[in-house]
PDB file of N, CA and C in Angstrom:
ATOM      1  N   UNK A   8     -12.399   9.063   4.043  1.00 71.00           N
ATOM      2  CA  UNK A   8     -11.560   9.314   3.320  1.00 71.00           C
ATOM      3  C   UNK A   8     -12.392  10.040   2.167  1.00 71.00           C
ATOM      4  N   UNK A   9     -11.136  10.630   1.558  1.00 81.00           N
ATOM      5  CA  UNK A   9     -12.274  11.015   0.638  1.00 81.00           C
ATOM      6  C   UNK A   9     -12.250  10.729  -1.394  1.00 81.00           C
ATOM      7  N   UNK A  10     -13.670   9.835  -1.493  1.00 83.00           N
ATOM      8  CA  UNK A  10     -13.420   9.616  -3.147  1.00 83.00           C
ATOM      9  C   UNK A  10     -13.219  10.181  -3.916  1.00 83.00           C
ATOM     10  N   UNK A  11     -13.484  11.690  -3.596  1.00 91.00           N
ATOM     11  CA  UNK A  11     -13.743  13.106  -4.663  1.00 91.00           C
ATOM     12  C   UNK A  11     -12.222  13.325  -4.857  1.00 91.00           C
ATOM     13  N   UNK A  12     -11.164  12.734  -4.458  1.00 93.00           N
ATOM     14  CA  UNK A  12      -9.518  13.304  -4.405  1.00 93.00           C
ATOM     15  C   UNK A  12      -8.995  12.074  -5.575  1.00 93.00           C
ATOM     16  N   UNK A  13      -9.621  11.002  -5.820  1.00 95.00           N
ATOM     17  CA  UNK A  13      -9.243  10.125  -6.271  1.00 95.00           C
ATOM     18  C   UNK A  13      -9.913   9.776  -7.828  1.00 95.00           C
ATOM     19  N   UNK A  14      -9.059   9.184  -8.684  1.00 94.00           N
ATOM     20  CA  UNK A  14      -9.886   8.507  -9.810  1.00 94.00           C
ATOM     21  C   UNK A  14     -10.761   7.338  -9.782  1.00 94.00           C
ATOM     22  N   UNK A  15     -10.336   6.539  -9.101  1.00 95.00           N
ATOM     23  CA  UNK A  15     -10.569   5.020  -8.487  1.00 95.00           C
ATOM     24  C   UNK A  15     -10.265   4.594  -7.363  1.00 95.00           C
ATOM     25  N   UNK A  16     -11.501   4.123  -6.542  1.00 94.00           N
ATOM     26  CA  UNK A  16     -11.206   3.582  -5.196  1.00 94.00           C
ATOM     27  C   UNK A  16     -10.848   2.538  -5.032  1.00 94.00           C
ATOM     28  N   UNK A  17      -9.769   2.351  -4.105  1.00 96.00           N
ATOM     29  CA  UNK A  17      -9.249   0.310  -3.709  1.00 96.00           C
ATOM     30  C   UNK A  17      -8.615   0.381  -5.570  1.00 96.00           C
ATOM     31  N   UNK A  18      -7.683   0.768  -6.754  1.00 95.00           N
ATOM     32  CA  UNK A  18      -7.567  -0.233  -7.704  1.00 95.00           C
ATOM     33  C   UNK A  18      -6.668  -0.950  -7.412  1.00 95.00           C
ATOM     34  N   UNK A  19      -7.062  -2.052  -8.140  1.00 95.00           N
ATOM     35  CA  UNK A  19      -6.238  -3.395  -7.942  1.00 95.00           C
ATOM     36  C   UNK A  19      -4.691  -3.166  -8.602  1.00 95.00           C
ATOM     37  N   UNK A  20      -3.717  -3.374  -7.750  1.00 94.00           N
ATOM     38  CA  UNK A  20      -2.028  -3.065  -7.961  1.00 94.00           C
ATOM     39  C   UNK A  20      -1.663  -4.806  -7.934  1.00 94.00           C
ATOM     40  N   UNK A  21      -2.246  -5.452  -8.278  1.00 93.00           N
ATOM     41  CA  UNK A  21      -1.954  -6.887  -8.387  1.00 93.00           C
ATOM     42  C   UNK A  21      -0.508  -6.922  -6.987  1.00 93.00           C
ATOM     43  N   UNK A  22       0.712  -7.129  -7.233  1.00 91.00           N
ATOM     44  CA  UNK A  22       1.404  -7.791  -6.225  1.00 91.00           C
ATOM     45  C   UNK A  22       2.234  -6.243  -5.912  1.00 91.00           C
ATOM     46  N   UNK A  23       2.548  -5.037  -5.804  1.00 91.00           N
ATOM     47  CA  UNK A  23       2.817  -3.392  -5.841  1.00 91.00           C
ATOM     48  C   UNK A  23       2.085  -3.639  -5.059  1.00 91.00           C
ATOM     49  N   UNK A  24       3.113  -3.872  -3.506  1.00 91.00           N
ATOM     50  CA  UNK A  24       2.962  -3.295  -2.052  1.00 91.00           C
ATOM     51  C   UNK A  24       3.963  -2.501  -1.915  1.00 91.00           C
ATOM     52  N   UNK A  25       3.224  -0.637  -1.835  1.00 89.00           N
ATOM     53  CA  UNK A  25       3.949   0.704  -0.974  1.00 89.00           C
ATOM     54  C   UNK A  25       4.158   0.439   0.385  1.00 89.00           C
ATOM     55  N   UNK A  26       5.486  -0.048   0.794  1.00 89.00           N
ATOM     56  CA  UNK A  26       5.139   0.288   2.349  1.00 89.00           C
ATOM     57  C   UNK A  26       5.660   2.074   2.392  1.00 89.00           C
ATOM     58  N   UNK A  27       5.813   2.977   1.784  1.00 90.00           N
ATOM     59  CA  UNK A  27       5.819   4.073   1.692  1.00 90.00           C
ATOM     60  C   UNK A  27       5.355   4.567   0.302  1.00 90.00           C
ATOM     61  N   UNK A  28       5.065   6.288   0.859  1.00 91.00           N
ATOM     62  CA  UNK A  28       4.728   6.500  -0.938  1.00 91.00           C
ATOM     63  C   UNK A  28       3.715   7.137  -0.964  1.00 91.00           C
ATOM     64  N   UNK A  29       3.424   7.648  -2.044  1.00 93.00           N
ATOM     65  CA  UNK A  29       1.966   7.779  -2.786  1.00 93.00           C
ATOM     66  C   UNK A  29       1.399   7.199  -4.099  1.00 93.00           C
ATOM     67  N   UNK A  30       0.269   6.377  -4.986  1.00 94.00           N
ATOM     68  CA  UNK A  30       0.470   6.202  -5.987  1.00 94.00           C
ATOM     69  C   UNK A  30      -0.508   7.453  -7.102  1.00 94.00           C
ATOM     70  N   UNK A  31       0.595   8.370  -7.621  1.00 93.00           N
ATOM     71  CA  UNK A  31      -0.065   9.823  -7.293  1.00 93.00           C
ATOM     72  C   UNK A  31      -0.696   9.141  -9.272  1.00 93.00           C
ATOM     73  N   UNK A  32      -0.406   8.174  -9.729  1.00 94.00           N
ATOM     74  CA  UNK A  32      -1.388   8.204 -11.056  1.00 94.00           C
ATOM     75  C   UNK A  32      -2.563   8.199 -10.679  1.00 94.00           C
ATOM     76  N   UNK A  33      -2.903   7.842  -9.462  1.00 95.00           N
ATOM     77  CA  UNK A  33      -4.792   7.819  -9.297  1.00 95.00           C
ATOM     78  C   UNK A  33      -5.489   8.968  -9.105  1.00 95.00           C
ATOM     79  N   UNK A  34      -4.224  10.154  -8.299  1.00 95.00           N
ATOM     80  CA  UNK A  34      -5.218  11.311  -7.834  1.00 95.00           C
ATOM     81  C   UNK A  34      -5.255  11.859  -9.039  1.00 95.00           C
ATOM     82  N   UNK A  35      -6.940  12.575  -8.021  1.00 95.00           N
ATOM     83  CA  UNK A  35      -7.117  13.456  -9.512  1.00 95.00           C
ATOM     84  C   UNK A  35      -6.893  14.974  -8.536  1.00 95.00           C
ATOM     85  N   UNK A  36      -6.795  15.456  -7.896  1.00 93.00           N
ATOM     86  CA  UNK A  36      -6.741  16.513  -6.864  1.00 93.00           C
ATOM     87  C   UNK A  36      -7.487  16.728  -5.683  1.00 93.00           C
ATOM     88  N   UNK A  37      -6.953  18.005  -5.124  1.00 94.00           N
ATOM     89  CA  UNK A  37      -7.729  17.529  -3.576  1.00 94.00           C
ATOM     90  C   UNK A  37      -9.278  18.395  -4.119  1.00 94.00           C
ATOM     91  N   UNK A  38     -10.091  17.700  -3.419  1.00 93.00           N
ATOM     92  CA  UNK A  38     -12.069  17.873  -3.543  1.00 93.00           C
ATOM     93  C   UNK A  38     -11.789  19.421  -2.571  1.00 93.00           C
ATOM     94  N   UNK A  39     -11.336  19.675  -1.558  1.00 93.00           N
ATOM     95  CA  UNK A  39     -11.365  20.254  -0.206  1.00 93.00           C
ATOM     96  C   UNK A  39     -10.889  22.104  -1.242  1.00 93.00           C
ATOM     97  N   UNK A  40      -9.730  21.824  -1.619  1.00 93.00           N
ATOM     98  CA  UNK A  40      -9.406  22.955  -1.913  1.00 93.00           C
ATOM     99  C   UNK A  40      -9.349  23.251  -3.471  1.00 93.00           C
ATOM    100  N   UNK A  41      -9.395  22.177  -4.294  1.00 93.00           N
ATOM    101  CA  UNK A  41      -8.961  21.626  -5.902  1.00 93.00           C
ATOM    102  C   UNK A  41      -7.831  22.479  -5.884  1.00 93.00           C
ATOM    103  N   UNK A  42      -6.880  22.415  -5.361  1.00 91.00           N
ATOM    104  CA  UNK A  42      -5.376  22.288  -6.204  1.00 91.00           C
ATOM    105  C   UNK A  42      -5.141  20.550  -6.692  1.00 91.00           C
ATOM    106  N   UNK A  43      -4.177  20.213  -7.585  1.00 91.00           N
ATOM    107  CA  UNK A  43      -3.662  19.148  -7.734  1.00 91.00           C
ATOM    108  C   UNK A  43      -2.314  19.522  -7.485  1.00 91.00           C
ATOM    109  N   UNK A  44      -1.514  19.788  -6.159  1.00 90.00           N
ATOM    110  CA  UNK A  44      -0.580  19.653  -5.398  1.00 90.00           C
ATOM    111  C   UNK A  44       0.601  18.349  -5.320  1.00 90.00           C
ATOM    112  N   UNK A  45       1.593  18.242  -4.313  1.00 91.00           N
ATOM    113  CA  UNK A  45       2.032  16.878  -3.807  1.00 91.00           C
ATOM    114  C   UNK A  45       1.423  16.889  -2.714  1.00 91.00           C
ATOM    115  N   UNK A  46       0.964  15.435  -2.506  1.00 95.00           N
ATOM    116  CA  UNK A  46       0.812  14.525  -1.743  1.00 95.00           C
ATOM    117  C   UNK A  46       1.285  14.478  -0.800  1.00 95.00           C
ATOM    118  N   UNK A  47       1.211  14.899   1.183  1.00 95.00           N
ATOM    119  CA  UNK A  47       2.267  14.738   1.962  1.00 95.00           C
ATOM    120  C   UNK A  47       1.554  12.986   2.559  1.00 95.00           C
ATOM    121  N   UNK A  48       3.207  12.620   3.602  1.00 96.00           N
ATOM    122  CA  UNK A  48       2.054  11.084   4.155  1.00 96.00           C
ATOM    123  C   UNK A  48       2.666  12.140   5.533  1.00 96.00           C
ATOM    124  N   UNK A  49       1.654  12.079   6.273  1.00 96.00           N
ATOM    125  CA  UNK A  49       1.734  11.984   8.250  1.00 96.00           C
ATOM    126  C   UNK A  49       1.030  11.566   8.648  1.00 96.00           C
ATOM    127  N   UNK A  50       0.952  11.382  10.315  1.00 96.00           N
ATOM    128  CA  UNK A  50       0.886  10.578  11.132  1.00 96.00           C
ATOM    129  C   UNK A  50       1.289   8.776  10.792  1.00 96.00           C
ATOM    130  N   UNK A  51       2.094   8.683  10.467  1.00 95.00           N
ATOM    131  CA  UNK A  51       2.942   7.767  10.207  1.00 95.00           C
ATOM    132  C   UNK A  51       3.090   6.605  11.787  1.00 95.00           C
ATOM    133  N   UNK A  52       2.613   5.268  11.331  1.00 95.00           N
ATOM    134  CA  UNK A  52       2.928   4.738  12.487  1.00 95.00           C
ATOM    135  C   UNK A  52       3.044   3.363  11.722  1.00 95.00           C
ATOM    136  N   UNK A  53       4.394   2.635  13.154  1.00 94.00           N
ATOM    137  CA  UNK A  53       5.166   1.460  12.845  1.00 94.00           C
ATOM    138  C   UNK A  53       4.665   0.699  13.824  1.00 94.00           C
ATOM    139  N   UNK A  54       3.617  -0.594  13.540  1.00 93.00           N
ATOM    140  CA  UNK A  54       3.522  -1.517  15.014  1.00 93.00           C
ATOM    141  C   UNK A  54       3.673  -2.746  14.953  1.00 93.00           C
ATOM    142  N   UNK A  55       4.486  -3.608  16.034  1.00 91.00           N
ATOM    143  CA  UNK A  55       5.065  -4.907  15.616  1.00 91.00           C
ATOM    144  C   UNK A  55       3.846  -5.912  16.373  1.00 91.00           C
ATOM    145  N   UNK A  56       3.137  -6.643  15.317  1.00 81.00           N
ATOM    146  CA  UNK A  56       1.994  -7.347  16.467  1.00 81.00           C
ATOM    147  C   UNK A  56       1.992  -8.333  16.037  1.00 81.00           C
ATOM    148  N   UNK A  57       2.498  -9.652  16.946  1.00 83.00           N
ATOM    149  CA  UNK A  57       2.728 -10.813  17.223  1.00 83.00           C
ATOM    150  C   UNK A  57       3.268 -11.405  16.107  1.00 83.00           C
ATOM    151  N   UNK A  58       4.382 -10.322  15.512  1.00 83.00           N
ATOM    152  CA  UNK A  58       5.354 -11.020  14.325  1.00 83.00           C
ATOM    153  C   UNK A  58       4.963 -10.218  12.810  1.00 83.00           C
ATOM    154  N   UNK A  59       3.768  -9.430  13.586  1.00 91.00           N
ATOM    155  CA  UNK A  59       2.783  -9.105  11.752  1.00 91.00           C
ATOM    156  C   UNK A  59       3.564  -7.527  12.189  1.00 91.00           C
ATOM    157  N   UNK A  60       4.090  -7.199  11.004  1.00 94.00           N
ATOM    158  CA  UNK A  60       4.565  -5.539  11.359  1.00 94.00           C
ATOM    159  C   UNK A  60       3.421  -4.666  10.030  1.00 94.00           C
ATOM    160  N   UNK A  61       3.099  -4.027  10.973  1.00 94.00           N
ATOM    161  CA  UNK A  61       2.064  -2.522  10.641  1.00 94.00           C
ATOM    162  C   UNK A  61       2.396  -1.315  10.045  1.00 94.00           C
ATOM    163  N   UNK A  62       2.215  -1.350   9.061  1.00 95.00           N
ATOM    164  CA  UNK A  62       2.960   0.305   8.390  1.00 95.00           C
ATOM    165  C   UNK A  62       1.306   1.248   8.541  1.00 95.00           C
ATOM    166  N   UNK A  63       0.925   2.357   9.225  1.00 96.00           N
ATOM    167  CA  UNK A  63       0.267   2.966   8.677  1.00 96.00           C
ATOM    168  C   UNK A  63       0.105   4.893   8.621  1.00 96.00           C
ATOM    169  N   UNK A  64      -0.473   4.945   7.520  1.00 97.00           N
ATOM    170  CA  UNK A  64       0.046   6.715   7.667  1.00 97.00           C
ATOM    171  C   UNK A  64      -1.463   6.933   6.635  1.00 97.00           C
ATOM    172  N   UNK A  65      -1.368   8.515   7.205  1.00 97.00           N
ATOM    173  CA  UNK A  65      -2.614   9.250   6.147  1.00 97.00           C
ATOM    174  C   UNK A  65      -1.850  10.086   4.673  1.00 97.00           C
ATOM    175  N   UNK A  66      -2.322   9.867   3.560  1.00 96.00           N
ATOM    176  CA  UNK A  66      -2.378  10.836   2.894  1.00 96.00           C
ATOM    177  C   UNK A  66      -3.122  12.388   2.604  1.00 96.00           C
ATOM    178  N   UNK A  67      -2.520  13.481   2.779  1.00 97.00           N
ATOM    179  CA  UNK A  67      -2.984  14.322   3.217  1.00 97.00           C
ATOM    180  C   UNK A  67      -2.352  15.496   1.884  1.00 97.00           C
ATOM    181  N   UNK A  68      -3.604  16.327   1.621  1.00 95.00           N
ATOM    182  CA  UNK A  68      -2.678  17.430   0.402  1.00 95.00           C
ATOM    183  C   UNK A  68      -2.082  18.437   1.112  1.00 95.00           C
ATOM    184  N   UNK A  69      -0.503  18.737   0.285  1.00 94.00           N
ATOM    185  CA  UNK A  69      -0.086  20.346   0.694  1.00 94.00           C
ATOM    186  C   UNK A  69      -0.461  20.982   1.057  1.00 94.00           C
ATOM    187  N   UNK A  70      -1.737  21.252   0.630  1.00 95.00           N
ATOM    188  CA  UNK A  70      -2.199  23.003   0.787  1.00 95.00           C
ATOM    189  C   UNK A  70      -2.770  22.920   1.836  1.00 95.00           C
ATOM    190  N   UNK A  71      -3.793  22.319   2.180  1.00 94.00           N
ATOM    191  CA  UNK A  71      -4.975  22.613   3.094  1.00 94.00           C
ATOM    192  C   UNK A  71      -5.463  21.569   4.233  1.00 94.00           C
ATOM    193  N   UNK A  72      -3.984  20.519   3.940  1.00 93.00           N
ATOM    194  CA  UNK A  72      -4.307  19.456   4.981  1.00 93.00           C
ATOM    195  C   UNK A  72      -4.892  18.329   5.338  1.00 93.00           C
ATOM    196  N   UNK A  73      -6.634  18.325   3.846  1.00 95.00           N
ATOM    197  CA  UNK A  73      -7.306  17.426   3.663  1.00 95.00           C
ATOM    198  C   UNK A  73      -6.789  16.064   3.829  1.00 95.00           C
ATOM    199  N   UNK A  74      -7.337  15.002   4.401  1.00 96.00           N
ATOM    200  CA  UNK A  74      -7.134  13.244   4.764  1.00 96.00           C
ATOM    201  C   UNK A  74      -7.621  12.781   3.088  1.00 96.00           C
ATOM    202  N   UNK A  75      -6.956  12.598   2.167  1.00 96.00           N
ATOM    203  CA  UNK A  75      -7.111  11.725   1.274  1.00 96.00           C
ATOM    204  C   UNK A  75      -7.606  10.131   1.318  1.00 96.00           C
ATOM    205  N   UNK A  76      -6.601  10.015   1.889  1.00 96.00           N
ATOM    206  CA  UNK A  76      -6.668   8.333   2.457  1.00 96.00           C
ATOM    207  C   UNK A  76      -5.745   8.018   3.624  1.00 96.00           C
ATOM    208  N   UNK A  77      -6.210   6.927   3.873  1.00 97.00           N
ATOM    209  CA  UNK A  77      -5.619   6.214   4.569  1.00 97.00           C
ATOM    210  C   UNK A  77      -4.718   4.944   4.838  1.00 97.00           C
ATOM    211  N   UNK A  78      -3.401   4.794   4.763  1.00 97.00           N
ATOM    212  CA  UNK A  78      -2.667   3.882   3.643  1.00 97.00           C
ATOM    213  C   UNK A  78      -2.594   3.162   5.032  1.00 97.00           C
ATOM    214  N   UNK A  79      -2.169   1.479   4.859  1.00 97.00           N
ATOM    215  CA  UNK A  79      -2.347   0.672   5.398  1.00 97.00           C
ATOM    216  C   UNK A  79      -1.428  -0.855   4.706  1.00 97.00           C
ATOM    217  N   UNK A  80      -0.085  -1.124   5.114  1.00 96.00           N
ATOM    218  CA  UNK A  80       0.240  -1.935   4.442  1.00 96.00           C
ATOM    219  C   UNK A  80       0.834  -3.151   5.900  1.00 96.00           C
ATOM    220  N   UNK A  81       1.206  -4.135   5.400  1.00 95.00           N
ATOM    221  CA  UNK A  81       1.466  -5.077   6.376  1.00 95.00           C
ATOM    222  C   UNK A  81       2.258  -6.003   5.966  1.00 95.00           C
ATOM    223  N   UNK A  82       3.258  -6.692   6.245  1.00 94.00           N
ATOM    224  CA  UNK A  82       4.180  -7.608   6.431  1.00 94.00           C
ATOM    225  C   UNK A  82       4.563  -8.488   7.573  1.00 94.00           C
ATOM    226  N   UNK A  83       4.700 -10.023   6.803  1.00 93.00           N
ATOM    227  CA  UNK A  83       4.569 -10.570   7.964  1.00 93.00           C
ATOM    228  C   UNK A  83       5.151 -12.160   7.432  1.00 93.00           C
ATOM    229  N   UNK A  84       6.139 -13.101   7.635  1.00 89.00           N
ATOM    230  CA  UNK A  84       6.565 -14.125   7.641  1.00 89.00           C
ATOM    231  C   UNK A  84       5.464 -15.463   7.982  1.00 89.00           C
ATOM    232  N   UNK A  85       5.029 -16.180   6.925  1.00 84.00           N
ATOM    233  CA  UNK A  85       4.470 -17.292   7.489  1.00 84.00           C
ATOM    234  C   UNK A  85       5.016 -18.524   6.847  1.00 84.00           C
ATOM    235  N   UNK A  86       5.227 -19.626   7.282  1.00 83.00           N
ATOM    236  CA  UNK A  86       5.814 -20.516   6.777  1.00 83.00           C
ATOM    237  C   UNK A  86       7.090 -20.625   6.473  1.00 83.00           C
ATOM    238  N   UNK A  87       7.364 -20.437   5.172  1.00 84.00           N
ATOM    239  CA  UNK A  87       8.570 -20.328   4.318  1.00 84.00           C
ATOM    240  C   UNK A  87       8.369 -18.781   3.225  1.00 84.00           C
ATOM    241  N   UNK A  88       7.574 -18.190   3.860  1.00 86.00           N
ATOM    242  CA  UNK A  88       7.145 -17.022   2.659  1.00 86.00           C
ATOM    243  C   UNK A  88       7.108 -15.794   3.423  1.00 86.00           C
ATOM    244  N   UNK A  89       7.803 -14.634   2.598  1.00 90.00           N
ATOM    245  CA  UNK A  89       7.012 -13.675   3.333  1.00 90.00           C
ATOM    246  C   UNK A  89       6.019 -12.632   2.560  1.00 90.00           C
ATOM    247  N   UNK A  90       5.225 -12.342   3.225  1.00 93.00           N
ATOM    248  CA  UNK A  90       3.662 -12.088   2.726  1.00 93.00           C
ATOM    249  C   UNK A  90       3.466 -10.799   3.111  1.00 93.00           C
ATOM    250  N   UNK A  91       3.456  -9.938   1.621  1.00 95.00           N
ATOM    251  CA  UNK A  91       2.914  -8.929   2.022  1.00 95.00           C
ATOM    252  C   UNK A  91       1.546  -8.446   1.936  1.00 95.00           C
ATOM    253  N   UNK A  92       0.610  -7.288   1.768  1.00 96.00           N
ATOM    254  CA  UNK A  92      -0.362  -6.781   1.937  1.00 96.00           C
ATOM    255  C   UNK A  92      -0.549  -5.065   2.425  1.00 96.00           C
ATOM    256  N   UNK A  93      -0.962  -4.627   0.788  1.00 96.00           N
ATOM    257  CA  UNK A  93      -1.663  -3.510   1.146  1.00 96.00           C
ATOM    258  C   UNK A  93      -2.590  -2.800   0.712  1.00 96.00           C
ATOM    259  N   UNK A  94      -3.578  -1.654   1.681  1.00 97.00           N
ATOM    260  CA  UNK A  94      -4.616  -1.544   1.805  1.00 97.00           C
ATOM    261  C   UNK A  94      -5.324   0.039   1.663  1.00 97.00           C
ATOM    262  N   UNK A  95      -5.422   1.215   0.653  1.00 97.00           N
ATOM    263  CA  UNK A  95      -5.715   2.284   0.461  1.00 97.00           C
ATOM    264  C   UNK A  95      -6.314   2.794  -0.753  1.00 97.00           C
ATOM    265  N   UNK A  96      -7.187   3.615  -0.471  1.00 96.00           N
ATOM    266  CA  UNK A  96      -8.135   4.280  -1.211  1.00 96.00           C
ATOM    267  C   UNK A  96      -7.486   4.861  -2.211  1.00 96.00           C
ATOM    268  N   UNK A  97      -6.277   5.241  -2.155  1.00 96.00           N
ATOM    269  CA  UNK A  97      -5.419   6.034  -2.729  1.00 96.00           C
ATOM    270  C   UNK A  97      -4.670   5.331  -3.795  1.00 96.00           C
ATOM    271  N   UNK A  98      -3.504   4.698  -3.164  1.00 95.00           N
ATOM    272  CA  UNK A  98      -2.508   3.368  -3.752  1.00 95.00           C
ATOM    273  C   UNK A  98      -3.491   2.502  -3.950  1.00 95.00           C
ATOM    274  N   UNK A  99      -4.238   1.728  -3.789  1.00 96.00           N
ATOM    275  CA  UNK A  99      -4.768   0.593  -4.239  1.00 96.00           C
ATOM    276  C   UNK A  99      -4.934  -0.742  -3.090  1.00 96.00           C
ATOM    277  N   UNK A 100      -5.454  -1.808  -3.456  1.00 97.00           N
ATOM    278  CA  UNK A 100      -5.198  -2.661  -2.601  1.00 97.00           C
ATOM    279  C   UNK A 100      -4.036  -3.972  -3.738  1.00 97.00           C
ATOM    280  N   UNK A 101      -3.452  -4.965  -2.556  1.00 96.00           N
ATOM    281  CA  UNK A 101      -2.748  -5.622  -3.448  1.00 96.00           C
ATOM    282  C   UNK A 101      -2.309  -6.638  -2.600  1.00 96.00           C
ATOM    283  N   UNK A 102      -1.557  -7.627  -2.382  1.00 95.00           N
ATOM    284  CA  UNK A 102      -0.903  -8.426  -1.629  1.00 95.00           C
ATOM    285  C   UNK A 102      -0.067  -9.827  -2.849  1.00 95.00           C
ATOM    286  N   UNK A 103       1.248  -9.912  -1.681  1.00 92.00           N
ATOM    287  CA  UNK A 103       2.674 -10.705  -2.536  1.00 92.00           C
ATOM    288  C   UNK A 103       2.991 -11.439  -1.193  1.00 92.00           C
ATOM    289  N   UNK A 104       3.389 -12.438  -1.489  1.00 88.00           N
ATOM    290  CA  UNK A 104       4.212 -13.473  -1.346  1.00 88.00           C
ATOM    291  C   UNK A 104       5.427 -13.729  -1.753  1.00 88.00           C
ATOM    292  N   UNK A 105       6.863 -13.787  -1.273  1.00 86.00           N
ATOM    293  CA  UNK A 105       7.719 -14.302  -1.725  1.00 86.00           C
ATOM    294  C   UNK A 105       8.556 -15.176  -1.108  1.00 86.00           C
ATOM    295  N   UNK A 106       9.233 -15.981  -1.109  1.00 83.00           N
ATOM    296  CA  UNK A 106      10.014 -17.619  -0.837  1.00 83.00           C
ATOM    297  C   UNK A 106      11.109 -16.532   0.170  1.00 83.00           C
ATOM    298  N   UNK A 107      11.419 -17.640   1.424  1.00 78.00           N
ATOM    299  CA  UNK A 107      12.901 -16.960   1.897  1.00 78.00           C
ATOM    300  C   UNK A 107      13.516 -18.511   1.702  1.00 78.00           C
ATOM    301  N   UNK A 108      13.169 -19.047   0.809  1.00 70.00           N
ATOM    302  CA  UNK A 108      14.125 -20.112   0.415  1.00 70.00           C
ATOM    303  C   UNK A 108      15.069 -19.445  -0.754  1.00 70.00           C
ATOM    304  N   UNK A 109      16.100 -20.516  -0.981  1.00 69.00           N
ATOM    305  CA  UNK A 109      16.408 -19.750  -3.039  1.00 69.00           C
ATOM    306  C   UNK A 109      16.414 -20.204  -3.562  1.00 69.00           C
ATOM    307  N   UNK A 110      15.283 -21.297  -3.327  1.00 68.00           N
ATOM    308  CA  UNK A 110      14.557 -21.374  -5.029  1.00 68.00           C
ATOM    309  C   UNK A 110      12.953 -21.800  -4.094  1.00 68.00           C
ATOM    310  N   UNK A 111      12.021 -20.708  -4.919  1.00 64.00           N
ATOM    311  CA  UNK A 111      10.266 -21.158  -4.565  1.00 64.00           C
ATOM    312  C   UNK A 111      10.022 -22.395  -4.860  1.00 64.00           C
ATOM    313  N   UNK A 112       9.095 -22.643  -3.887  1.00 60.00           N
ATOM    314  CA  UNK A 112       9.102 -24.219  -4.504  1.00 60.00           C
ATOM    315  C   UNK A 112       7.742 -24.363  -5.142  1.00 60.00           C
ATOM    316  N   UNK A 113       7.183 -23.049  -5.205  1.00 65.00           N
ATOM    317  CA  UNK A 113       6.239 -22.586  -5.986  1.00 65.00           C
ATOM    318  C   UNK A 113       6.350 -22.818  -7.856  1.00 65.00           C
ATOM    319  N   UNK A 114       7.535 -22.336  -7.759  1.00 65.00           N
ATOM    320  CA  UNK A 114       7.938 -22.092  -9.294  1.00 65.00           C
ATOM    321  C   UNK A 114       8.646 -23.688  -9.761  1.00 65.00           C
ATOM    322  N   UNK A 115       9.015 -24.466  -8.774  1.00 59.00           N
ATOM    323  CA  UNK A 115       9.628 -25.553  -9.309  1.00 59.00           C
ATOM    324  C   UNK A 115       8.890 -26.795 -10.149  1.00 59.00           C
ATOM    325  N   UNK A 116       9.549 -26.774 -11.254  1.00 54.00           N
ATOM    326  CA  UNK A 116       8.904 -28.157 -12.351  1.00 54.00           C
ATOM    327  C   UNK A 116       8.682 -29.275 -11.565  1.00 54.00           C
ATOM    328  N   UNK A 117       7.933 -29.933 -11.778  1.00 59.00           N
ATOM    329  CA  UNK A 117       7.341 -31.211 -11.971  1.00 59.00           C
ATOM    330  C   UNK A 117       7.845 -32.697 -12.307  1.00 59.00           C
ATOM    331  N   UNK A 118       8.772 -33.501 -11.404  1.00 53.00           N
ATOM    332  CA  UNK A 118       9.521 -34.670 -12.132  1.00 53.00           C
ATOM    333  C   UNK A 118       9.080 -35.393 -12.893  1.00 53.00           C
ATOM    334  N   UNK A 119       7.972 -35.392 -12.958  1.00 55.00           N
ATOM    335  CA  UNK A 119       7.499 -36.479 -13.662  1.00 55.00           C
ATOM    336  C   UNK A 119       6.099 -35.847 -14.906  1.00 55.00           C
TER     337      UNK A 119
END
């Protein structure tokens, strides 16, 4: 992947996990053709590996097809939580877990 195309490699995005799209605030422009135009998504693939959904794709320059970054997003259900992760040089790294229960046990107040 190309570190010349991004402001910061793998920025920390907290719990913002993107299944598709691009984080254009981190995009400098194409280091190959020196244009700052749209970023396209190519080679998108979805795989189900033992209950874990994995989505991968390439961010590519609209003008010269230069590969800017490889994006990986995962989704799984572990115990009573939906877990999401994202790893991409352009979009950053992030992870999140959301309870599948109506009331999240992590958010409940102690009784005593």
